[in-house]
PDB file of C-alpha atoms and ligand atoms in Angstrom:
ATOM      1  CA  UNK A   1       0.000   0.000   0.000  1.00 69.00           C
ATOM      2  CA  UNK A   2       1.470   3.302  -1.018  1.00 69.00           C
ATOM      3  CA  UNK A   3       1.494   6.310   1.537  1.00 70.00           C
ATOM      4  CA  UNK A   4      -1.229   7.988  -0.492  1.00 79.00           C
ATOM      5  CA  UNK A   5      -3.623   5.124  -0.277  1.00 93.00           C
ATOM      6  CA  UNK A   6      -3.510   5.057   3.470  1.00 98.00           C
ATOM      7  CA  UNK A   7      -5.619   7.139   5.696  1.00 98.00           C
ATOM      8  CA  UNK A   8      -3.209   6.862   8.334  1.00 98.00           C
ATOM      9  CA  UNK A   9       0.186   7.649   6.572  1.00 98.00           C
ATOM     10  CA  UNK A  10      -2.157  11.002   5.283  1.00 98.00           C
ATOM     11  CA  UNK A  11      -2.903  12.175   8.726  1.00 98.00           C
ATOM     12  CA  UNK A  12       0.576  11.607   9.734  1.00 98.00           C
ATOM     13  CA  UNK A  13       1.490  13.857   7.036  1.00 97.00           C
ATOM     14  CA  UNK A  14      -0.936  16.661   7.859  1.00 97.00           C
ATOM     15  CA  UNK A  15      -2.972  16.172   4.386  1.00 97.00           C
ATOM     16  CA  UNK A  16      -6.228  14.477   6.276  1.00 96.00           C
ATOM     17  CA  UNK A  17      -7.191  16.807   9.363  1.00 98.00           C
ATOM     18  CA  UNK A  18      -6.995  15.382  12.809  1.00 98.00           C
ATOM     19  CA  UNK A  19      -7.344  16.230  16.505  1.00 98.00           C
ATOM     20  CA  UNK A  20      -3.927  15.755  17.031  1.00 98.00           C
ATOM     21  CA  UNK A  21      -2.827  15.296  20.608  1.00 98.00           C
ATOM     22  CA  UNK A  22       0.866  14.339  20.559  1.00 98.00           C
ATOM     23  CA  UNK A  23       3.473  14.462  17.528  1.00 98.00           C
ATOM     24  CA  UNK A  24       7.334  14.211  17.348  1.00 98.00           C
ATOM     25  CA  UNK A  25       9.727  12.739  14.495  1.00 98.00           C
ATOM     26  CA  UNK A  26       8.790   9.293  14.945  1.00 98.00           C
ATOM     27  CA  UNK A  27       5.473   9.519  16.036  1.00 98.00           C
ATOM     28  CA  UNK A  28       1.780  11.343  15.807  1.00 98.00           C
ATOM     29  CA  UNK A  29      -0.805  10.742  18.253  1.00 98.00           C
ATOM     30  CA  UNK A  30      -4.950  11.525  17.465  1.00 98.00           C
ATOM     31  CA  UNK A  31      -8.076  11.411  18.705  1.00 98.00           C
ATOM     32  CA  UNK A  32     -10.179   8.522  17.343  1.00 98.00           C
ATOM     33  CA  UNK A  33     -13.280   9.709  15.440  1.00 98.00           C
ATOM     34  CA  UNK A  34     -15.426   6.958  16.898  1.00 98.00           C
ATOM     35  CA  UNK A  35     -14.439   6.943  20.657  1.00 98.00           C
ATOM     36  CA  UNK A  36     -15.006   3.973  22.752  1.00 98.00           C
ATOM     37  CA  UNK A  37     -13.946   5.459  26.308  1.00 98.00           C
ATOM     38  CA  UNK A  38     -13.479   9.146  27.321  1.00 98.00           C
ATOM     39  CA  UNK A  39      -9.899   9.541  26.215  1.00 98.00           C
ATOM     40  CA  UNK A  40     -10.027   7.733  23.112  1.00 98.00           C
ATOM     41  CA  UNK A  41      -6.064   8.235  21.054  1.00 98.00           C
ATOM     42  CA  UNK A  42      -4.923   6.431  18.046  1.00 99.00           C
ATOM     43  CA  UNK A  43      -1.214   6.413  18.589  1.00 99.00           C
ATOM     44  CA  UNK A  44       0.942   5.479  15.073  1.00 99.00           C
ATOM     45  CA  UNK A  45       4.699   5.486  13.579  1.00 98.00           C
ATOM     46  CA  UNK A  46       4.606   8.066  10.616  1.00 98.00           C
ATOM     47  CA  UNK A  47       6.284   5.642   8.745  1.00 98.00           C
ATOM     48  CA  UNK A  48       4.079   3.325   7.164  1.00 98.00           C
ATOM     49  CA  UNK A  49       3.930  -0.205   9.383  1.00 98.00           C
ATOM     50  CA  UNK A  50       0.776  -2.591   8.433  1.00 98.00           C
ATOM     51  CA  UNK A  51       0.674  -4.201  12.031  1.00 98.00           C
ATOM     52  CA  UNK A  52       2.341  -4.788  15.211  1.00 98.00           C
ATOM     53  CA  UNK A  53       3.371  -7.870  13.524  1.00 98.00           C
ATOM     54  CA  UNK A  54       5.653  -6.535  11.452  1.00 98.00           C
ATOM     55  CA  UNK A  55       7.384  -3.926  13.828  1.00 98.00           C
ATOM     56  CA  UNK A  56      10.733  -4.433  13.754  1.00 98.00           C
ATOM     57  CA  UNK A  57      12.409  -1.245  14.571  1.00 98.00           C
ATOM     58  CA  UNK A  58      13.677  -1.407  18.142  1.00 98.00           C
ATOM     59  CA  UNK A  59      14.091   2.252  18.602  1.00 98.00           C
ATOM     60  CA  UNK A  60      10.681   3.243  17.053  1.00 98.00           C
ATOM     61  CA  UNK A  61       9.081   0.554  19.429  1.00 98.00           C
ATOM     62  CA  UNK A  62      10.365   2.605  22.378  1.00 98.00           C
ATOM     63  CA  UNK A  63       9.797   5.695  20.970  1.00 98.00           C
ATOM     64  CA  UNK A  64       5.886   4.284  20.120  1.00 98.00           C
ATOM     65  CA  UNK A  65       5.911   3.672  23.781  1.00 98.00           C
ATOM     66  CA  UNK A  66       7.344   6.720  25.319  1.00 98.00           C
ATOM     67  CA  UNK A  67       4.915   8.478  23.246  1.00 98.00           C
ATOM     68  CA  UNK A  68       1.942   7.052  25.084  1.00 98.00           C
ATOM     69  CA  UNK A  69       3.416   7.524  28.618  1.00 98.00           C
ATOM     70  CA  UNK A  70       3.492  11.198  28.024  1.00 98.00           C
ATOM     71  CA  UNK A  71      -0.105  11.268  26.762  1.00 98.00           C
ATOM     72  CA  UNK A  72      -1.860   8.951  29.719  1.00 98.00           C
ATOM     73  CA  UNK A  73       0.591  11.521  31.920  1.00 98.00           C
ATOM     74  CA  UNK A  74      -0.841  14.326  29.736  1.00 98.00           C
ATOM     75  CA  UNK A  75      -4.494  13.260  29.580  1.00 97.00           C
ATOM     76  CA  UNK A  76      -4.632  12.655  33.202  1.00 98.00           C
ATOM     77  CA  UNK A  77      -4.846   8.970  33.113  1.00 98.00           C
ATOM     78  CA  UNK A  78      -3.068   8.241  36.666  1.00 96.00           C
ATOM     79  CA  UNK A  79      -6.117   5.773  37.650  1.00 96.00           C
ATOM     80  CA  UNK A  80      -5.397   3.541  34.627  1.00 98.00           C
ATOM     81  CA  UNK A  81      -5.664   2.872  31.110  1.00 98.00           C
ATOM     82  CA  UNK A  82      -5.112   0.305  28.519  1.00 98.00           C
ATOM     83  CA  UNK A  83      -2.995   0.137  25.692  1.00 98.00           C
ATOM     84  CA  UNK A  84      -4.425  -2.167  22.634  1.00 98.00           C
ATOM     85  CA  UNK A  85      -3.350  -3.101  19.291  1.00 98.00           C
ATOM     86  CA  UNK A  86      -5.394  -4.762  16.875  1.00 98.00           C
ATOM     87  CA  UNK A  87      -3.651  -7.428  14.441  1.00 98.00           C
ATOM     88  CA  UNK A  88      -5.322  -8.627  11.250  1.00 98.00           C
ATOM     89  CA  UNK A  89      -9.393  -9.093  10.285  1.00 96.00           C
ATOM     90  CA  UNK A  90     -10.294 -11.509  13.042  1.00 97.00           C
ATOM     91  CA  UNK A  91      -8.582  -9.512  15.844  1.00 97.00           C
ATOM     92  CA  UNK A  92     -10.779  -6.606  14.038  1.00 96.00           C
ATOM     93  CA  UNK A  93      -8.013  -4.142  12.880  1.00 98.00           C
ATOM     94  CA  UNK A  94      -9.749  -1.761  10.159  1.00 98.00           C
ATOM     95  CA  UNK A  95      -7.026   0.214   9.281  1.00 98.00           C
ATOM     96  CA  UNK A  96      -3.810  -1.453   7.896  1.00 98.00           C
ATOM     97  CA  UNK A  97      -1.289   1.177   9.480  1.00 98.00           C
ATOM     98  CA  UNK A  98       0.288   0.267  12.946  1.00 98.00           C
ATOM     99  CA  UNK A  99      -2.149   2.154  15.807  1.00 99.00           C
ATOM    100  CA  UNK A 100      -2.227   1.699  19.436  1.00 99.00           C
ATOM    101  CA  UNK A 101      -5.558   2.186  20.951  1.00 98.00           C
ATOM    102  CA  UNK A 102      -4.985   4.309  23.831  1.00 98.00           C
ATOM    103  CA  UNK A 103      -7.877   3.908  26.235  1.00 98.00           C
ATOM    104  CA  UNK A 104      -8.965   5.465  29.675  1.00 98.00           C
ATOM    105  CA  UNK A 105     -11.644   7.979  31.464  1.00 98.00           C
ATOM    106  CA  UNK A 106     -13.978   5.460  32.795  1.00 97.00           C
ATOM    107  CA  UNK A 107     -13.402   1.528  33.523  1.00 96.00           C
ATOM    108  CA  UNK A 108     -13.044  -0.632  31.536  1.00 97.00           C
ATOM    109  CA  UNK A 109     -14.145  -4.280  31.210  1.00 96.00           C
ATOM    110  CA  UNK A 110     -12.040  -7.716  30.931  1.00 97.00           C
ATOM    111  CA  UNK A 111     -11.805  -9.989  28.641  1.00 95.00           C
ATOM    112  CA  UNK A 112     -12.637  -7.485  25.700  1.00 90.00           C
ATOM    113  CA  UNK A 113     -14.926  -9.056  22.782  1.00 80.00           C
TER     114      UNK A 113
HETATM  115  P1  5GP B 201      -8.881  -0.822  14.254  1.00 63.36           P
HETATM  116  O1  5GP B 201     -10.303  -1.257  14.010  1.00 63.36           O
HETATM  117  O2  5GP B 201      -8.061  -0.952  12.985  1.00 63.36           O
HETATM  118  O3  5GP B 201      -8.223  -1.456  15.437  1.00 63.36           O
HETATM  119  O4  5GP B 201      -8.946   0.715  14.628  1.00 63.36           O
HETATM  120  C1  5GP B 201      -9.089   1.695  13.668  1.00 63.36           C
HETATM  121  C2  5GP B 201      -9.627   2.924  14.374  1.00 63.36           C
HETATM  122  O5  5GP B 201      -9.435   4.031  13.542  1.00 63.36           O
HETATM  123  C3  5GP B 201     -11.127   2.850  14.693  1.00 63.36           C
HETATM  124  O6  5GP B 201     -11.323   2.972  16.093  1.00 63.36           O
HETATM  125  C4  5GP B 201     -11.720   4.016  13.900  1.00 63.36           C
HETATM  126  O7  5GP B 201     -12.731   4.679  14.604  1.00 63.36           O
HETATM  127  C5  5GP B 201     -10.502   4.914  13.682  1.00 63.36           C
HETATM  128  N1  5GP B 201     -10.516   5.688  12.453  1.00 63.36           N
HETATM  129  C6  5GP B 201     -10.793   5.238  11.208  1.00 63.36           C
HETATM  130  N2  5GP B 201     -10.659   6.230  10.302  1.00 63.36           N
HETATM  131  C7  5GP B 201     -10.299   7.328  11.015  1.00 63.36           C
HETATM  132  C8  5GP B 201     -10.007   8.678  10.643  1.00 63.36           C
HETATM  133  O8  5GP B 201     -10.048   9.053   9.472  1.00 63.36           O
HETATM  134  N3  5GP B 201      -9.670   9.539  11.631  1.00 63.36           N
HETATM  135  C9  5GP B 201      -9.606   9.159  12.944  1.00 63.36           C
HETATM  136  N4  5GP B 201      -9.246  10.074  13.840  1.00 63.36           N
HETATM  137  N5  5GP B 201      -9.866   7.890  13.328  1.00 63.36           N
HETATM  138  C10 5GP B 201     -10.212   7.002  12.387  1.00 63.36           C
HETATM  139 ZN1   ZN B 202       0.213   4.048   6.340  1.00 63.36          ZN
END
């Protein structure tokens, strides 16, 4: 999949408009459009990754990571908050670009569906 083919890799770039929260060389963070907690952020590499699967890059794993720390500090997520990647159709991921599902605001359930 070319950059320009994936809605993802365009909001990294700035061309699709987002409610960005967090960006830095490595990484943007945004505001999912159909929010399933409270604090609801996508969290992606700007270079174009199809899944956690294939995330190879031991620095931009950290940096993915670090990322997310500051924005549960940021968001005011000290109670808790879950981190979740989709992987493929039957794990449900919509979007073939890498995105952490940052979750918090209210509690949340366990097991998920
Ligand atoms: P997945 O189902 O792949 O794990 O998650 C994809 C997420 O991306 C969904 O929660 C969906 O609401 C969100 N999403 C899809 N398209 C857009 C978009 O254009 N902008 C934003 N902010 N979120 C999107
Ligand atoms: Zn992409």
């Amino acid at each position: 999949m070319s950059a320009s083919e994936c809605i993802f890799c365009r909001i990294a770039s700035g061309e699709i408009p987002a409610d960005v929260v967090y960006r830095d060389d490595d990484v943007v963070a945004f505001r999912d459009t159909n929010p399933q907690a409270p604090t609801h952020v996508l969290v992606i590499p700007r270079r174009h990754v199809p899944s956690a699967h294939e995330l190879d890059d031991a620095a931009l794993t950290a940096a993915l990571f670090a990322a997310m720390q500051r924005i549960a500090d940021d968001q005011g997520l000290g109670d808790g908050y879950r981190v979740v990647t989709n992987v493929g159709p039957a794990a449900g991921q919509s979007v073939p670009h890498l995105h952490f599902h940052l979750l918090g605001g209210r509690t949340l359930g366990w097991p998920p569906g």
